[in-house]
Amino acid sequence: MNHAAEQHTQQQQFRSVPLIDAVAQYYALKPQIDEAVLEVFASGNYILGPAVSRFEAAVADYCQVKHAIGVANGTDALLLTLDALGIGPGDEVITSPFTFFASAEVISQAGATPVFVDIRPDSYNLDTAKLEEAITPRTKAIIPVHVFGQMVDMDELMDIAWRYGIPVIEDACQALGASYKGKPAGSIGIAGCFSFFPTKNLGGCGDGGMIVTNDDDLAAKMRILRVHGSSPKYYHSMIGYNSRLDALQAAILQVKLPYLDGWNRRRRELSSLYSERLRDLPLRLPVEQDDRYATYHLYIIQTSRRNELIRFLNERGVASGIYYPIPLHKQEVYAHLHFGSFPEAEHASEGTMALPLYPEMSEDDQVYVLKTVRAFFIERGEAV
Ligand SMILES: *Cc1c(COP(=O)(O)O)cnc(C)c1O
């Protein structure tokens, strides 16, 4: 076979399946999104203004809370909340070591010290059975992270937090649309923080974030903090931030929000098909606890052959990703803090990986991913 013919055969044989497809939703909603964006262009209201207010009201309604405050990104949503709660040097804030770095980064940015609590091996979420032993008189907040779109054991967590009088800030950046015993993610703690990073379940065409809360004073303070601590303009009562949700992003997200529940349902269908067809393989599959509704921000599997499997999939055109390769207590920047060991988080970071998952993923592509994963284990005599 000549080279060109061989290449052609390979192309037919090897599909290319991305881990996520950030642009698919734009094409699905192009006329509406284009119109919304052009409207902002023509309005001249580029900073805050009606597009942002309208989207804030929509998110508050969606999360069944009183206030929603649009900020520049999910990281700032967490940081402004810590700041508004008066958390700073000398304070400790508890979070999970198995999450995106921002969950701990904001604690350091606020001048406080992160304290980690190990995770549950089934949900990868902070293990509330280990929470109480991490609390000290300096603990000023707890940041549970609803990782991969499934909520933390919130009854257990809120019970402990309430007994110690410690505020809870939900890092719900991966969990917009998820719920716990019917309560929306972000609505249980004193505040909930969301990210609209393009790859999140509700993603903009750039950065964006939102804080939701039922606390009137906290909401008022965060609205001031995001505009340099000024109220009214040019009168500064505190040191704030330049951190606002962009009007263009708000307009785009407003168009997308009504589709979020449908997209999350599709993620759940695809995830359940993955789980059904991978059940007999030597893999740890996602465990969905039956009192909550998970949004499958990522479909995570775990195997002792993780790196080999990633290579095998990659050679056959199937993308995958490692979430998270280094638990936060082992990050170089925290070496001086001499955190102890968190064996479950360490074990997870050695074996977890995400398979392709996005609402627009085709059935054929998913079948191809399933076939390729199975082929890996068949080659090793571990599956039929
Ligand atoms: C994405 C994410 C963030 C940060 O959001 P940005 O908008 O990227 O700043 C924080 N925490 C978690 C768990 C996230 O997944």
Short mmCIF file of C-alpha atoms and ligand atoms in Angstrom, two decimals:
data_model
loop_
_atom_site.label_atom_id
_atom_site.label_comp_id
_atom_site.label_asym_id
_atom_site.label_seq_id
_atom_site.Cartn_x
_atom_site.Cartn_y
_atom_site.Cartn_z
CA MET A 1 0.00 0.00 0.00
CA ASN A 2 1.38 3.43 -0.85
CA HIS A 3 1.79 6.06 1.82
CA ALA A 4 -1.28 8.13 0.94
CA ALA A 5 -3.52 5.07 0.85
CA GLU A 6 -2.14 3.90 4.16
CA GLN A 7 -2.83 7.29 5.71
CA HIS A 8 -6.35 7.19 4.36
CA THR A 9 -6.96 3.76 5.90
CA GLN A 10 -5.56 4.98 9.20
CA GLN A 11 -7.84 7.98 9.16
CA GLN A 12 -10.82 5.75 8.62
CA GLN A 13 -9.69 3.36 11.29
CA PHE A 14 -8.71 5.97 13.84
CA ARG A 15 -11.30 8.49 14.80
CA SER A 16 -10.34 11.48 16.84
CA VAL A 17 -12.44 12.05 19.93
CA PRO A 18 -11.69 15.16 21.99
CA LEU A 19 -11.99 15.23 25.78
CA ILE A 20 -14.40 18.15 25.54
CA ASP A 21 -15.69 20.34 22.74
CA ALA A 22 -15.95 23.95 23.90
CA VAL A 23 -17.10 25.33 20.55
CA ALA A 24 -20.00 22.92 19.89
CA GLN A 25 -22.42 24.95 22.01
CA TYR A 26 -21.59 28.11 20.13
CA TYR A 27 -22.53 26.56 16.80
CA ALA A 28 -25.68 25.04 18.27
CA LEU A 29 -26.85 28.49 19.45
CA LYS A 30 -25.00 30.74 16.99
CA PRO A 31 -27.87 33.02 15.86
CA GLN A 32 -28.98 33.76 19.44
CA ILE A 33 -25.45 34.24 20.78
CA ASP A 34 -24.44 36.49 17.88
CA GLU A 35 -27.51 38.62 18.40
CA ALA A 36 -26.91 38.92 22.15
CA VAL A 37 -23.28 39.89 21.66
CA LEU A 38 -24.09 42.47 18.97
CA GLU A 39 -26.69 43.97 21.28
CA VAL A 40 -24.03 44.56 23.94
CA PHE A 41 -21.65 46.00 21.35
CA ALA A 42 -24.29 48.50 20.26
CA SER A 43 -25.47 49.35 23.78
CA GLY A 44 -22.21 50.81 25.04
CA ASN A 45 -22.85 49.15 28.43
CA TYR A 46 -19.65 47.14 28.55
CA ILE A 47 -19.02 47.07 32.30
CA LEU A 48 -21.83 45.71 34.50
CA GLY A 49 -25.13 47.25 33.30
CA PRO A 50 -28.34 45.49 32.28
CA ALA A 51 -26.80 42.37 30.70
CA VAL A 52 -25.00 41.53 33.95
CA SER A 53 -27.99 42.38 36.20
CA ARG A 54 -30.28 40.26 34.06
CA PHE A 55 -27.97 37.25 34.20
CA GLU A 56 -27.44 37.68 37.96
CA ALA A 57 -31.21 37.56 38.46
CA ALA A 58 -31.43 34.43 36.29
CA VAL A 59 -28.72 32.62 38.26
CA ALA A 60 -30.21 33.65 41.63
CA ASP A 61 -33.51 32.23 40.44
CA TYR A 62 -31.87 29.05 39.10
CA CYS A 63 -30.06 28.46 42.41
CA GLN A 64 -33.11 29.48 44.50
CA VAL A 65 -31.20 32.17 46.41
CA LYS A 66 -31.74 35.89 47.04
CA HIS A 67 -28.55 37.33 45.58
CA ALA A 68 -26.13 36.60 42.76
CA ILE A 69 -23.05 38.75 42.21
CA GLY A 70 -21.19 38.47 38.90
CA VAL A 71 -17.40 38.55 39.19
CA ALA A 72 -14.46 38.09 36.84
CA ASN A 73 -13.97 34.34 37.39
CA GLY A 74 -14.56 31.46 39.82
CA THR A 75 -11.30 32.07 41.65
CA ASP A 76 -12.31 35.66 42.43
CA ALA A 77 -15.75 34.46 43.51
CA LEU A 78 -14.03 32.45 46.26
CA LEU A 79 -11.51 35.19 47.09
CA LEU A 80 -14.10 37.97 47.41
CA THR A 81 -16.19 35.74 49.66
CA LEU A 82 -13.24 35.04 51.96
CA ASP A 83 -12.46 38.77 52.01
CA ALA A 84 -16.07 39.76 52.70
CA LEU A 85 -16.08 37.32 55.63
CA GLY A 86 -13.01 39.10 57.02
CA ILE A 87 -10.68 36.12 56.62
CA GLY A 88 -6.98 36.98 56.55
CA PRO A 89 -3.58 36.43 58.16
CA GLY A 90 -3.57 34.09 61.16
CA ASP A 91 -6.76 32.33 60.04
CA GLU A 92 -7.08 28.76 58.82
CA VAL A 93 -9.49 27.62 56.12
CA ILE A 94 -10.27 23.95 55.50
CA THR A 95 -10.63 22.50 52.02
CA SER A 96 -9.95 19.37 49.95
CA PRO A 97 -6.48 18.45 48.67
CA PHE A 98 -8.04 16.87 45.56
CA THR A 99 -9.37 19.75 43.47
CA PHE A 100 -8.27 22.45 41.08
CA PHE A 101 -5.55 24.58 42.67
CA ALA A 102 -7.77 27.68 42.95
CA SER A 103 -9.70 26.17 45.90
CA ALA A 104 -6.57 26.50 48.07
CA GLU A 105 -4.91 29.34 46.19
CA VAL A 106 -7.59 31.80 47.28
CA ILE A 107 -6.96 30.92 50.94
CA SER A 108 -3.30 31.86 50.46
CA GLN A 109 -4.24 34.97 48.46
CA ALA A 110 -6.39 36.09 51.39
CA GLY A 111 -3.34 35.73 53.64
CA ALA A 112 -4.80 32.76 55.53
CA THR A 113 -3.46 29.18 55.73
CA PRO A 114 -5.04 26.25 53.91
CA VAL A 115 -5.74 23.13 55.98
CA PHE A 116 -6.56 19.95 54.11
CA VAL A 117 -8.92 17.10 54.95
CA ASP A 118 -8.54 13.84 53.02
CA ILE A 119 -11.16 12.66 50.54
CA ARG A 120 -13.57 9.75 50.28
CA PRO A 121 -12.23 7.20 47.80
CA ASP A 122 -15.65 6.68 46.18
CA SER A 123 -16.80 10.27 45.51
CA TYR A 124 -13.36 11.98 45.64
CA ASN A 125 -15.04 14.59 47.85
CA LEU A 126 -13.84 15.83 51.23
CA ASP A 127 -14.48 13.11 53.83
CA THR A 128 -16.68 14.70 56.47
CA ALA A 129 -15.79 11.91 58.94
CA LYS A 130 -12.28 13.42 59.04
CA LEU A 131 -13.39 17.06 59.19
CA GLU A 132 -13.72 17.61 62.90
CA GLU A 133 -10.15 16.61 63.76
CA ALA A 134 -8.86 19.36 61.43
CA ILE A 135 -10.76 22.15 63.18
CA THR A 136 -8.78 24.44 65.49
CA PRO A 137 -9.67 27.72 67.24
CA ARG A 138 -8.20 29.46 64.16
CA THR A 139 -10.51 27.76 61.65
CA LYS A 140 -12.52 30.60 60.09
CA ALA A 141 -14.14 28.92 57.10
CA ILE A 142 -14.66 25.59 55.36
CA ILE A 143 -14.60 25.35 51.55
CA PRO A 144 -16.21 22.07 50.43
CA VAL A 145 -15.55 21.45 46.72
CA HIS A 146 -18.26 19.61 44.77
CA VAL A 147 -15.69 17.89 42.64
CA PHE A 148 -16.56 16.57 39.17
CA GLY A 149 -20.14 17.79 39.68
CA GLN A 150 -21.22 15.68 42.66
CA MET A 151 -21.98 17.44 45.92
CA VAL A 152 -20.17 16.88 49.21
CA ASP A 153 -22.00 15.19 52.14
CA MET A 154 -23.55 18.53 53.06
CA ASP A 155 -25.76 17.48 56.01
CA GLU A 156 -22.77 16.04 57.86
CA LEU A 157 -20.59 19.01 56.90
CA MET A 158 -23.14 21.70 57.81
CA ASP A 159 -23.86 19.99 61.12
CA ILE A 160 -20.19 20.17 62.15
CA ALA A 161 -19.80 23.72 60.81
CA TRP A 162 -22.90 24.85 62.70
CA ARG A 163 -21.69 23.34 65.98
CA TYR A 164 -18.40 25.24 65.70
CA GLY A 165 -19.96 28.39 64.23
CA ILE A 166 -17.77 28.23 61.10
CA PRO A 167 -19.09 29.66 57.79
CA VAL A 168 -19.19 27.34 54.78
CA ILE A 169 -18.30 28.57 51.28
CA GLU A 170 -19.28 26.09 48.59
CA ASP A 171 -16.81 25.78 45.74
CA ALA A 172 -19.50 24.82 43.25
CA CYS A 173 -17.40 25.75 40.21
CA GLN A 174 -17.91 22.26 38.76
CA ALA A 175 -21.46 21.81 39.98
CA LEU A 176 -23.92 24.37 38.59
CA GLY A 177 -27.16 22.40 38.27
CA ALA A 178 -26.20 19.71 40.79
CA SER A 179 -28.28 19.21 43.91
CA TYR A 180 -28.24 17.57 47.33
CA LYS A 181 -31.56 16.27 48.71
CA GLY A 182 -33.23 18.70 46.30
CA LYS A 183 -31.15 21.72 47.33
CA PRO A 184 -29.20 23.39 44.50
CA ALA A 185 -25.41 23.47 44.67
CA GLY A 186 -24.29 26.80 46.06
CA SER A 187 -27.46 27.40 48.08
CA ILE A 188 -26.54 25.54 51.29
CA GLY A 189 -23.48 27.36 52.64
CA ILE A 190 -23.31 31.07 53.47
CA ALA A 191 -22.18 31.52 49.86
CA GLY A 192 -21.71 29.43 46.73
CA CYS A 193 -19.13 30.14 44.03
CA PHE A 194 -19.39 29.34 40.33
CA SER A 195 -17.07 29.55 37.35
CA PHE A 196 -18.05 30.06 33.72
CA PHE A 197 -14.64 29.05 32.37
CA PRO A 198 -15.30 27.76 28.83
CA THR A 199 -14.97 24.08 29.76
CA LYS A 200 -17.36 24.20 32.74
CA ASN A 201 -20.89 22.80 32.32
CA LEU A 202 -22.09 26.37 31.72
CA GLY A 203 -19.15 27.98 29.95
CA GLY A 204 -18.70 31.44 28.47
CA CYS A 205 -16.43 32.52 25.62
CA GLY A 206 -13.85 33.67 28.15
CA ASP A 207 -13.61 33.99 31.92
CA GLY A 208 -16.55 34.59 34.22
CA GLY A 209 -17.72 33.83 37.75
CA MET A 210 -20.63 34.26 40.15
CA ILE A 211 -21.25 34.28 43.89
CA VAL A 212 -24.69 33.34 45.22
CA THR A 213 -25.90 33.98 48.76
CA ASN A 214 -28.99 34.56 50.89
CA ASP A 215 -27.08 36.90 53.21
CA ASP A 216 -28.03 40.55 52.47
CA ASP A 217 -25.01 42.11 54.21
CA LEU A 218 -22.54 39.78 52.57
CA ALA A 219 -24.07 40.43 49.14
CA ALA A 220 -23.91 44.20 49.63
CA LYS A 221 -20.28 43.97 50.70
CA MET A 222 -19.29 41.81 47.73
CA ARG A 223 -20.96 44.24 45.31
CA ILE A 224 -18.71 46.96 46.74
CA LEU A 225 -15.60 44.77 46.80
CA ARG A 226 -15.85 43.97 43.08
CA VAL A 227 -15.69 47.69 42.16
CA HIS A 228 -12.50 48.63 44.04
CA GLY A 229 -14.30 48.82 47.37
CA SER A 230 -16.10 51.97 46.30
CA SER A 231 -19.61 53.09 47.21
CA PRO A 232 -20.56 55.49 45.82
CA LYS A 233 -18.07 55.70 42.98
CA TYR A 234 -14.76 57.35 44.00
CA TYR A 235 -15.57 56.97 47.72
CA HIS A 236 -13.59 54.03 49.08
CA SER A 237 -14.56 52.39 52.33
CA MET A 238 -12.38 49.33 51.79
CA ILE A 239 -9.59 47.93 49.62
CA GLY A 240 -11.37 45.99 46.92
CA TYR A 241 -10.79 44.41 43.54
CA ASN A 242 -11.43 45.07 39.89
CA SER A 243 -13.48 41.92 39.43
CA ARG A 244 -16.68 42.07 37.44
CA LEU A 245 -18.46 39.61 35.21
CA ASP A 246 -18.01 40.99 31.71
CA ALA A 247 -21.21 42.22 30.06
CA LEU A 248 -20.40 40.28 26.89
CA GLN A 249 -19.97 37.05 28.84
CA ALA A 250 -23.17 37.71 30.77
CA ALA A 251 -25.08 38.11 27.49
CA ILE A 252 -23.66 34.84 26.11
CA LEU A 253 -24.32 32.95 29.35
CA GLN A 254 -27.89 34.28 29.47
CA VAL A 255 -28.54 32.63 26.11
CA LYS A 256 -26.99 29.36 27.28
CA LEU A 257 -28.51 29.04 30.78
CA PRO A 258 -31.93 27.71 29.67
CA TYR A 259 -30.12 24.81 27.97
CA LEU A 260 -28.01 23.84 30.98
CA ASP A 261 -30.44 21.30 32.47
CA GLY A 262 -30.76 19.53 29.13
CA TRP A 263 -26.99 19.47 28.69
CA ASN A 264 -26.55 18.08 32.20
CA ARG A 265 -29.15 15.39 31.48
CA ARG A 266 -27.22 14.42 28.36
CA ARG A 267 -23.99 14.24 30.39
CA ARG A 268 -25.77 11.91 32.80
CA GLU A 269 -27.04 9.68 29.98
CA LEU A 270 -23.59 9.39 28.43
CA SER A 271 -22.07 8.73 31.86
CA SER A 272 -24.55 6.03 32.65
CA LEU A 273 -23.85 4.33 29.32
CA TYR A 274 -20.11 4.48 30.07
CA SER A 275 -20.68 2.92 33.47
CA GLU A 276 -22.94 0.19 32.12
CA ARG A 277 -20.49 -0.84 29.40
CA LEU A 278 -17.31 -0.57 31.51
CA ARG A 279 -18.71 -2.42 34.52
CA ASP A 280 -16.87 -5.70 33.90
CA LEU A 281 -13.44 -4.09 33.41
CA PRO A 282 -10.85 -3.71 36.19
CA LEU A 283 -11.69 -0.02 36.69
CA ARG A 284 -13.11 2.07 39.49
CA LEU A 285 -16.14 3.87 38.06
CA PRO A 286 -17.94 6.97 39.37
CA VAL A 287 -20.25 6.31 42.32
CA GLU A 288 -23.36 8.46 42.43
CA GLN A 289 -24.85 8.73 45.89
CA ASP A 290 -28.62 8.32 45.66
CA ASP A 291 -29.60 11.43 47.65
CA ARG A 292 -27.99 13.77 45.14
CA TYR A 293 -28.01 14.75 41.50
CA ALA A 294 -24.56 14.90 39.90
CA THR A 295 -23.80 16.89 36.77
CA TYR A 296 -20.76 14.89 35.59
CA HIS A 297 -18.50 17.83 34.91
CA LEU A 298 -16.01 15.05 34.14
CA TYR A 299 -16.40 11.28 33.81
CA ILE A 300 -13.64 9.92 36.03
CA ILE A 301 -12.31 6.38 36.04
CA GLN A 302 -9.47 4.99 38.12
CA THR A 303 -6.93 2.27 37.30
CA SER A 304 -3.46 1.22 38.40
CA ARG A 305 -2.56 1.22 34.68
CA ARG A 306 -3.58 4.86 34.20
CA ASN A 307 -0.54 6.15 32.32
CA GLU A 308 -0.44 3.10 30.02
CA LEU A 309 -4.14 3.45 29.25
CA ILE A 310 -3.77 7.14 28.45
CA ARG A 311 -0.97 6.35 25.99
CA PHE A 312 -2.99 3.53 24.40
CA LEU A 313 -6.04 5.76 23.94
CA ASN A 314 -3.97 8.65 22.65
CA GLU A 315 -2.35 6.45 19.97
CA ARG A 316 -5.86 5.59 18.81
CA GLY A 317 -7.21 9.12 18.69
CA VAL A 318 -9.03 9.19 22.03
CA ALA A 319 -8.18 12.16 24.22
CA SER A 320 -8.24 11.90 28.01
CA GLY A 321 -7.08 14.02 30.91
CA ILE A 322 -5.62 13.62 34.39
CA TYR A 323 -7.62 15.24 37.19
CA TYR A 324 -5.59 15.86 39.29
CA PRO A 325 -1.97 14.75 38.84
CA ILE A 326 -0.64 16.34 42.04
CA PRO A 327 -2.77 16.74 45.16
CA LEU A 328 -2.61 20.25 46.55
CA HIS A 329 -0.69 19.41 49.73
CA LYS A 330 2.15 18.14 47.50
CA GLN A 331 2.37 21.21 45.30
CA GLU A 332 5.83 22.77 45.23
CA VAL A 333 4.52 26.16 46.33
CA TYR A 334 3.24 24.60 49.58
CA ALA A 335 6.42 22.62 50.39
CA HIS A 336 7.29 25.05 53.21
CA LEU A 337 3.97 24.38 54.95
CA HIS A 338 4.93 20.73 55.59
CA PHE A 339 1.47 19.29 55.23
CA GLY A 340 1.12 15.70 56.39
CA SER A 341 0.05 12.98 54.02
CA PHE A 342 -3.45 12.47 52.68
CA PRO A 343 -3.31 8.89 51.39
CA GLU A 344 -6.68 8.82 49.62
CA ALA A 345 -5.96 12.00 47.67
CA GLU A 346 -2.48 10.71 46.81
CA HIS A 347 -3.85 7.37 45.66
CA ALA A 348 -6.53 9.07 43.55
CA SER A 349 -4.02 11.35 41.86
CA GLU A 350 -2.00 8.30 40.79
CA GLY A 351 -4.91 6.50 39.18
CA THR A 352 -7.68 8.84 38.05
CA MET A 353 -8.34 10.00 34.50
CA ALA A 354 -11.23 11.54 32.60
CA LEU A 355 -12.77 10.01 29.48
CA PRO A 356 -14.25 12.21 26.72
CA LEU A 357 -17.57 13.69 27.80
CA TYR A 358 -19.59 16.64 26.53
CA PRO A 359 -23.28 16.97 25.76
CA GLU A 360 -22.80 17.04 21.98
CA MET A 361 -20.68 13.87 21.92
CA SER A 362 -21.96 11.49 19.25
CA GLU A 363 -23.05 7.94 19.95
CA ASP A 364 -20.47 6.65 17.45
CA ASP A 365 -17.69 8.48 19.22
CA GLN A 366 -18.72 7.07 22.57
CA VAL A 367 -18.91 3.54 21.16
CA TYR A 368 -15.41 4.04 19.74
CA VAL A 369 -14.09 5.18 23.15
CA LEU A 370 -15.70 2.17 24.83
CA LYS A 371 -14.28 -0.22 22.23
CA THR A 372 -10.80 1.26 22.61
CA VAL A 373 -10.80 1.08 26.41
CA ARG A 374 -11.93 -2.54 26.21
CA ALA A 375 -9.25 -3.36 23.62
CA PHE A 376 -6.63 -2.16 26.09
CA PHE A 377 -7.73 -4.66 28.72
CA ILE A 378 -8.28 -7.47 26.19
CA GLU A 379 -4.68 -7.08 25.01
CA ARG A 380 -3.58 -7.55 28.61
CA GLY A 381 -5.79 -10.59 29.17
CA GLU A 382 -7.95 -8.71 31.68
CA ALA A 383 -11.17 -8.59 29.67
CA VAL A 384 -13.05 -10.35 26.93
C1 LIG B 1 -12.65 26.05 37.59
C2 LIG B 1 -12.53 25.95 39.05
C3 LIG B 1 -12.19 27.06 39.85
C4 LIG B 1 -11.75 28.37 39.28
O1 LIG B 1 -12.56 28.94 38.35
P1 LIG B 1 -11.96 30.02 37.32
O2 LIG B 1 -13.15 30.61 36.71
O3 LIG B 1 -11.09 29.28 36.37
O4 LIG B 1 -11.18 31.01 38.12
C5 LIG B 1 -12.20 26.91 41.21
N1 LIG B 1 -12.50 25.74 41.79
C6 LIG B 1 -12.79 24.65 41.06
C7 LIG B 1 -13.14 23.38 41.76
C8 LIG B 1 -12.81 24.71 39.68
O5 LIG B 1 -13.08 23.62 38.97
#
